[in-house]
PDB file of C-alpha atoms in Angstrom:
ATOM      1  CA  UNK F   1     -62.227 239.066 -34.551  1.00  0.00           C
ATOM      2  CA  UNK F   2     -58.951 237.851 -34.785  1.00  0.00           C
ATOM      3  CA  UNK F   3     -56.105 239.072 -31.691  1.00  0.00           C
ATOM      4  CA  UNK F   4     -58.212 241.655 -31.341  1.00  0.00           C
ATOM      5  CA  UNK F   5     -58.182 242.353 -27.609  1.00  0.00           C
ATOM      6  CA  UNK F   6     -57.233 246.027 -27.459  1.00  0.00           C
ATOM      7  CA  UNK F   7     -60.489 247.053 -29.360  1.00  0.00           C
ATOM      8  CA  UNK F   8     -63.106 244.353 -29.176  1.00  0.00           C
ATOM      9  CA  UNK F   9     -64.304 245.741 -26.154  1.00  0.00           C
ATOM     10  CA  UNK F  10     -64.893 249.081 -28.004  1.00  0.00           C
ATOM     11  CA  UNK F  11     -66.487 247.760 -30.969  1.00  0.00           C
ATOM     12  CA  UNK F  12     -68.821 245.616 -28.420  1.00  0.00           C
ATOM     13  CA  UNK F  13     -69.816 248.852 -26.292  1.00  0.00           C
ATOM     14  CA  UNK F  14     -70.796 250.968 -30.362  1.00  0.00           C
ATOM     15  CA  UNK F  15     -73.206 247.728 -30.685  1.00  0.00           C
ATOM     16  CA  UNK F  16     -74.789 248.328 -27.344  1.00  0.00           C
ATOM     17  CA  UNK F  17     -75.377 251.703 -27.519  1.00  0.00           C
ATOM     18  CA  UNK F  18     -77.070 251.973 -30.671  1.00  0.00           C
ATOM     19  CA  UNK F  19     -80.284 254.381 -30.095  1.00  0.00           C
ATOM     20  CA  UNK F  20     -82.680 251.236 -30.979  1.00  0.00           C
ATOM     21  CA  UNK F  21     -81.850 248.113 -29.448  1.00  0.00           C
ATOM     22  CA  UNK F  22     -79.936 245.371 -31.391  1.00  0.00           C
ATOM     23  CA  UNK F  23     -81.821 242.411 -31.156  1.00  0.00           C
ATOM     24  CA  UNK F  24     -78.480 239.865 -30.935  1.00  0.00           C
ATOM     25  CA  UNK F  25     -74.977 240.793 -31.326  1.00  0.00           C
ATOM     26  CA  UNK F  26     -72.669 237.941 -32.163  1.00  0.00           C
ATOM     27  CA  UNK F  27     -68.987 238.169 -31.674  1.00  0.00           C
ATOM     28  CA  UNK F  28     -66.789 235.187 -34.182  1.00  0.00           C
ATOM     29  CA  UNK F  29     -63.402 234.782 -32.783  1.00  0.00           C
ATOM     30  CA  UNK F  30     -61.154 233.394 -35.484  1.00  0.00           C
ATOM     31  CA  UNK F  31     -58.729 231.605 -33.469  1.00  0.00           C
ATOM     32  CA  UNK F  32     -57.159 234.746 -31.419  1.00  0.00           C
ATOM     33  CA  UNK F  33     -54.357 233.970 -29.765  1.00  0.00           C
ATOM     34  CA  UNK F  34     -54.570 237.021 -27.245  1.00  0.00           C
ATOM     35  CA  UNK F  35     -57.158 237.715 -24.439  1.00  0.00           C
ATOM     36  CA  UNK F  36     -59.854 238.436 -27.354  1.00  0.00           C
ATOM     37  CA  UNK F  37     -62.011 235.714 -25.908  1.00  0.00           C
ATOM     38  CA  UNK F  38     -61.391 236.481 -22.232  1.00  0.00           C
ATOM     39  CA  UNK F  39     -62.769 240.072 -23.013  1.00  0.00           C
ATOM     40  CA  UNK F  40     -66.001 239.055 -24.778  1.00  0.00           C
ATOM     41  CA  UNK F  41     -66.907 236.489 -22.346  1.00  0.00           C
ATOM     42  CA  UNK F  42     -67.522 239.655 -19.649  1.00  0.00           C
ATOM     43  CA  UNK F  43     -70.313 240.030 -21.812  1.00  0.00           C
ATOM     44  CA  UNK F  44     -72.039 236.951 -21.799  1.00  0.00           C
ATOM     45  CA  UNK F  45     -75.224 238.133 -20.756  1.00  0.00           C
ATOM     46  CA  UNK F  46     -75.879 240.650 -23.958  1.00  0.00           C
ATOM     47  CA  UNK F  47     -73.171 239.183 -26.610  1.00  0.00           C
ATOM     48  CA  UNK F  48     -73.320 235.636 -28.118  1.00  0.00           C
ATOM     49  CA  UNK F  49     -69.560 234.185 -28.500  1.00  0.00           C
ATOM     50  CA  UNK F  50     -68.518 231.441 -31.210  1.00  0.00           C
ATOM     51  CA  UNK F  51     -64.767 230.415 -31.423  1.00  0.00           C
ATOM     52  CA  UNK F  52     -63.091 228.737 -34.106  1.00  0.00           C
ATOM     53  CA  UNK F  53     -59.707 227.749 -35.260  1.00  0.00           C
ATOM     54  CA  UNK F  54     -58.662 230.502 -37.649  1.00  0.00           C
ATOM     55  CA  UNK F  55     -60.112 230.923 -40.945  1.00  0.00           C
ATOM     56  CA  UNK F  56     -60.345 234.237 -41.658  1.00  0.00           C
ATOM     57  CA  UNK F  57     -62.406 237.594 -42.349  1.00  0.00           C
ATOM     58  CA  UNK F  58     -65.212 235.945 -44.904  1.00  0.00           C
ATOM     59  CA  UNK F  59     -65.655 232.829 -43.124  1.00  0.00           C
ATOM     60  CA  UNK F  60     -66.331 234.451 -39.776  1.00  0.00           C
ATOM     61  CA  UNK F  61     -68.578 236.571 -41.369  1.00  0.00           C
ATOM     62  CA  UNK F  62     -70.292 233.481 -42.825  1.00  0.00           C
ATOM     63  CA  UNK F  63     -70.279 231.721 -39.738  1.00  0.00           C
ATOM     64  CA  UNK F  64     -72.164 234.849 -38.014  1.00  0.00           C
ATOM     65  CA  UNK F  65     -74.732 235.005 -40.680  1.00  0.00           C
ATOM     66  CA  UNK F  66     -75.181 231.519 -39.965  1.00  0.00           C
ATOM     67  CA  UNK F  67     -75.667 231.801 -36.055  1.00  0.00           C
ATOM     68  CA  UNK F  68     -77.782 234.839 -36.569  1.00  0.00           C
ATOM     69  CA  UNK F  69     -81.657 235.083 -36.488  1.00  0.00           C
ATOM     70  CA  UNK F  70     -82.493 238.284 -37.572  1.00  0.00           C
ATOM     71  CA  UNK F  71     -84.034 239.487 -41.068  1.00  0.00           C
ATOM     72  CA  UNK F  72     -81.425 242.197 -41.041  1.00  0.00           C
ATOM     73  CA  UNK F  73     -77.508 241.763 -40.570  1.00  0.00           C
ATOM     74  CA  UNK F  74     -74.947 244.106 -39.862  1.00  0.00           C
ATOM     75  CA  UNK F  75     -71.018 243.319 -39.380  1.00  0.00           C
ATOM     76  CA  UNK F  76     -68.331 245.174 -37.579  1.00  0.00           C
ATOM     77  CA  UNK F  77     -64.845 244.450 -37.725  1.00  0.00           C
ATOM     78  CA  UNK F  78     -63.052 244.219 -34.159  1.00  0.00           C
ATOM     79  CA  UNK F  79     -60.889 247.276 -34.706  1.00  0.00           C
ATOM     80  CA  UNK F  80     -63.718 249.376 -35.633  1.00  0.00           C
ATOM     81  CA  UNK F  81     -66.279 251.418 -33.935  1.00  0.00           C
ATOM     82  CA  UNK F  82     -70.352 252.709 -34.573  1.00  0.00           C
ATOM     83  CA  UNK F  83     -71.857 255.535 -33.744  1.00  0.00           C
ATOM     84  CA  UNK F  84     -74.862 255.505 -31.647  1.00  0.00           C
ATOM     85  CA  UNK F  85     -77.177 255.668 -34.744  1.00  0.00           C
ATOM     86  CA  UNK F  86     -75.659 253.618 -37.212  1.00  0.00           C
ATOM     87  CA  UNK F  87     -78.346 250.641 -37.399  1.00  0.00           C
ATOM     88  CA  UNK F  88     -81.543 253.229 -37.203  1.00  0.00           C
ATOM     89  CA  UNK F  89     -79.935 255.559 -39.840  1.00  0.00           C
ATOM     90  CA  UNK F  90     -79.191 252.321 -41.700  1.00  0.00           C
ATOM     91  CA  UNK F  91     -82.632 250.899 -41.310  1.00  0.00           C
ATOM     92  CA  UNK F  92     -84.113 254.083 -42.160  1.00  0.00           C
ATOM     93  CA  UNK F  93     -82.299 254.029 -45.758  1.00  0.00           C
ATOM     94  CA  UNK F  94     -82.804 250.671 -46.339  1.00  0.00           C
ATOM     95  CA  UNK F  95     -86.900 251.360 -45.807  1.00  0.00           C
ATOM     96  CA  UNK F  96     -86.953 254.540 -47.641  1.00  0.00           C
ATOM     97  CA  UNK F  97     -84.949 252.764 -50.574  1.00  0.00           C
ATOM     98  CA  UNK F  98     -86.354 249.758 -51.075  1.00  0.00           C
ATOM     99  CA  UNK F  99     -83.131 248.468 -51.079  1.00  0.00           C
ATOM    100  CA  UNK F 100     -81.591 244.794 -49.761  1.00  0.00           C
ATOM    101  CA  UNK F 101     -78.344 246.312 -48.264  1.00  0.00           C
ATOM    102  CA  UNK F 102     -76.691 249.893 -47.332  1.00  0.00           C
ATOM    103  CA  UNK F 103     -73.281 251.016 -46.805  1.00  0.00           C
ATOM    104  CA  UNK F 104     -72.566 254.142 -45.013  1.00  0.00           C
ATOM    105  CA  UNK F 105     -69.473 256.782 -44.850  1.00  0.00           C
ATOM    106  CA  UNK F 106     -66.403 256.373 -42.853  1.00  0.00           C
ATOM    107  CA  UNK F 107     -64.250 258.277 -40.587  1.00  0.00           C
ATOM    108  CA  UNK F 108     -60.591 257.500 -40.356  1.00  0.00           C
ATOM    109  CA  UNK F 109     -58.858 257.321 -36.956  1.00  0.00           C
ATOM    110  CA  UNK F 110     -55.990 256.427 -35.586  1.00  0.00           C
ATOM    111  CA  UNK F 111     -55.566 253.906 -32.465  1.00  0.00           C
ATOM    112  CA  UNK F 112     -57.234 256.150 -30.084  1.00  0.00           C
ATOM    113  CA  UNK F 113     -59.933 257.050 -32.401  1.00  0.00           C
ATOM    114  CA  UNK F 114     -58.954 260.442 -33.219  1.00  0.00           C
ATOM    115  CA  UNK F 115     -60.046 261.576 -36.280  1.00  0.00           C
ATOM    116  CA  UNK F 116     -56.888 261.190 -39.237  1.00  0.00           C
ATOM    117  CA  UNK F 117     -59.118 261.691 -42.548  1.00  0.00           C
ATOM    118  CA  UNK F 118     -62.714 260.959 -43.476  1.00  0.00           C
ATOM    119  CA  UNK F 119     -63.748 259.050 -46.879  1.00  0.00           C
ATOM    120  CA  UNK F 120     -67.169 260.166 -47.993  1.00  0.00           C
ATOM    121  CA  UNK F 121     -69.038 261.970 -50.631  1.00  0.00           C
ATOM    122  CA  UNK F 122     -71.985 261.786 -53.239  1.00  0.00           C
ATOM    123  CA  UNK F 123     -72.070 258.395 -54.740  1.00  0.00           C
ATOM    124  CA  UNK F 124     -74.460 255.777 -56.192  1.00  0.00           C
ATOM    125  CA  UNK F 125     -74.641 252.131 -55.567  1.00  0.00           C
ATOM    126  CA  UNK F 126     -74.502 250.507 -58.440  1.00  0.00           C
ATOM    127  CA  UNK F 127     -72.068 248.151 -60.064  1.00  0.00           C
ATOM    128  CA  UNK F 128     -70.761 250.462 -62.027  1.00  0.00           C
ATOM    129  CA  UNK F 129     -69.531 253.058 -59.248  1.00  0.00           C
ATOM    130  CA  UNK F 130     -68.679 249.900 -56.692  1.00  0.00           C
ATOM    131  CA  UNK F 131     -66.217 248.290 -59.017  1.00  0.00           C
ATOM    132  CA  UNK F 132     -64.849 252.149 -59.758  1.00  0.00           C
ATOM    133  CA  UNK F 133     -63.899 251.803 -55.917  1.00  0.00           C
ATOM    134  CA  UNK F 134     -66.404 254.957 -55.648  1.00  0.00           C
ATOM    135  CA  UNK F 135     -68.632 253.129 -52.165  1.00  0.00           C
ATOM    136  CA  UNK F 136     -67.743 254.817 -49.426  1.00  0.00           C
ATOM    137  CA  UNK F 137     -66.846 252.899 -46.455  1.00  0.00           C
ATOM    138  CA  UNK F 138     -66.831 249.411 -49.002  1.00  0.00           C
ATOM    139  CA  UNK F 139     -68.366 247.224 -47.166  1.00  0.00           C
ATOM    140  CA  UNK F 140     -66.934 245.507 -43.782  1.00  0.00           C
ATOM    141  CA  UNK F 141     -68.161 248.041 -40.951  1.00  0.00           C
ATOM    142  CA  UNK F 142     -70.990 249.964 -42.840  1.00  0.00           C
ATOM    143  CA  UNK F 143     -72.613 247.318 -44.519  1.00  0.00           C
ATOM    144  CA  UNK F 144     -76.336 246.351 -43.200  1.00  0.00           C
ATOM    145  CA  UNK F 145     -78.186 243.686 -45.895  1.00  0.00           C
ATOM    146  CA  UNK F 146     -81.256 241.659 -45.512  1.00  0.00           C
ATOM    147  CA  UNK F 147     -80.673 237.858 -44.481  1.00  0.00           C
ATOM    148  CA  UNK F 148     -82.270 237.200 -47.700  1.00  0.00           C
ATOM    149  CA  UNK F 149     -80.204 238.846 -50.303  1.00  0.00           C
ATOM    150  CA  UNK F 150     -77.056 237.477 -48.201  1.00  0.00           C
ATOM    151  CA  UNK F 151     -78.775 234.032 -49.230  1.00  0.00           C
ATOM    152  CA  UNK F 152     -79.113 234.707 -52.600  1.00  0.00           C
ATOM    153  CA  UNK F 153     -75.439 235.814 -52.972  1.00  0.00           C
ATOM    154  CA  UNK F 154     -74.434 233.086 -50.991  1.00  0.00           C
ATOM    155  CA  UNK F 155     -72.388 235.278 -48.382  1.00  0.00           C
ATOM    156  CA  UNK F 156     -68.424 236.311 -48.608  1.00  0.00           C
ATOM    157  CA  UNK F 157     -66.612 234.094 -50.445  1.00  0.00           C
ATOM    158  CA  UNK F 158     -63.945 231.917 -48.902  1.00  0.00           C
ATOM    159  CA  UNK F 159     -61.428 232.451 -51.087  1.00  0.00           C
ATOM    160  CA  UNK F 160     -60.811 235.978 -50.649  1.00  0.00           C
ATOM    161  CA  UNK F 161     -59.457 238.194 -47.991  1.00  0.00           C
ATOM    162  CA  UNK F 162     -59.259 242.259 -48.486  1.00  0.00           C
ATOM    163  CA  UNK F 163     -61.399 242.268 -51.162  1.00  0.00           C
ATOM    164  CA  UNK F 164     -64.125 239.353 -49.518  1.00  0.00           C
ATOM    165  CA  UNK F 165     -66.165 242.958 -48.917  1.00  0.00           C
ATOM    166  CA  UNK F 166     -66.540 244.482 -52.029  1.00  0.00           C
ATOM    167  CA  UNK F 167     -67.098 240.821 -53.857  1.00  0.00           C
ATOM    168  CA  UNK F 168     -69.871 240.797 -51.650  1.00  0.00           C
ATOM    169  CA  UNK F 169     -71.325 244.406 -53.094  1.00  0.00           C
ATOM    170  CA  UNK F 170     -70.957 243.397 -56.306  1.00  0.00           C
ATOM    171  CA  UNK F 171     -72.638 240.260 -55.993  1.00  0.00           C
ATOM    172  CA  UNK F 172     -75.676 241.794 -54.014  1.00  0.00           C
ATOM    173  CA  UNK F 173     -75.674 245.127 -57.188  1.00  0.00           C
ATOM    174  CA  UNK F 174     -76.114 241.954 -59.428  1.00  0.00           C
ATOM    175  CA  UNK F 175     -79.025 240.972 -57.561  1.00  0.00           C
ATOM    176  CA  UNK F 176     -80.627 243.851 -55.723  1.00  0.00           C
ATOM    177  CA  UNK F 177     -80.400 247.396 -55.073  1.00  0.00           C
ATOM    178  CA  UNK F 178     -77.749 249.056 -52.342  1.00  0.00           C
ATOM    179  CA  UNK F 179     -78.744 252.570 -50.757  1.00  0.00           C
ATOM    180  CA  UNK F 180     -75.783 254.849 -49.717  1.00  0.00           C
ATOM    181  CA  UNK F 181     -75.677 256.711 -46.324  1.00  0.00           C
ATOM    182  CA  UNK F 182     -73.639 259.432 -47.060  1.00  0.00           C
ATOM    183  CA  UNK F 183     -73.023 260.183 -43.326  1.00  0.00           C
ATOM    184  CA  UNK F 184     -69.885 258.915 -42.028  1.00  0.00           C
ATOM    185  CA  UNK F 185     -71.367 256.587 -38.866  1.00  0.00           C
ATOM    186  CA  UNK F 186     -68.365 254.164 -38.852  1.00  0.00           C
ATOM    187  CA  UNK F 187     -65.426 254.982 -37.121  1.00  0.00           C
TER     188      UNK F 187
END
């Protein structure tokens, strides 16, 4: 999260209410300057809090990989929301797949999370159809990957900012297989 105090409290409640329980949830601030940090530290009992100066998108994403323990991670951006059954849909692909990561469908809101257009539809995920921008949701919000395919890849690279997230896809179709949720869970 970077300043993003009017919807990190949001994205924090979608993580706790997942219909299986989320075994850590770890919230990066990189370097907000707003009450980002103020607002995740009324969680301290069920969310794990790491500041740093700022950095940006793939190197907080890096740096909560690193922090994290499980053999599965997921990432949500602070102005972004899940539905209640994001991570057991997700898990449920992933098993019935075979596969090392999973991106789901998005829905498109506005500030209030009203619903402004949804991105979806029948695609594969290979190479081919993520460099043909043909993933829904891309990455960011919807993607859940084993720890060890992360590893492998070597996490987001540095470098890059928007497109940190579909680098990432690519790298992990070069190395493993990616299952597609078709059901928008991602708001």
């Amino acid at each position: 999260v970077h300043n993003g105090a009017p919807f990190i409290s949001s994205a924090i409640e979608s993580v706790l209410a997942q219909s299986i329980q989320v075994t850590e949830c770890i919230v990066v601030n990189d370097g907000s300057k707003d009450e980002t940090e103020n607002l995740v530290l009324q969680y301290r009992d069920r969310v794990r809090l790491y500041s740093q100066n700022q950095q940006g998108v793939a190197t907080a994403r890096n740096r909560g990989i690193a922090l994290s323990r499980g053999s599965h991670i997921a990432f949500l951006d602070a102005d972004d929301v899940w539905l209640a059954g994001i991570i057991e849909a997700q898990l449920d692909t992933l098993q019935s797949y075979g596969a090392d990561a999973v991106v789901c469908g998005i829905t498109v809101t506005n500030q209030n999370l009203d619903r402004t257009d949804e991105v979806g539809g029948p695609i594969g995920g290979d190479l081919r159809s993520l460099l043909r921008f043909e993933c829904s949701g891309g990455g960011g919000s919807t993607l859940l990957a084993t720890r060890e395919v992360l590893r492998v890849v070597g996490g987001y690279h540095p470098e890059l900012s928007t497109s940190a997230d579909w680098d990432l896809l690519a790298q992990i179709a070069l190395v493993g297989q990616i299952a597609v949720g078709e059901e928008p869970l991602v708001l």
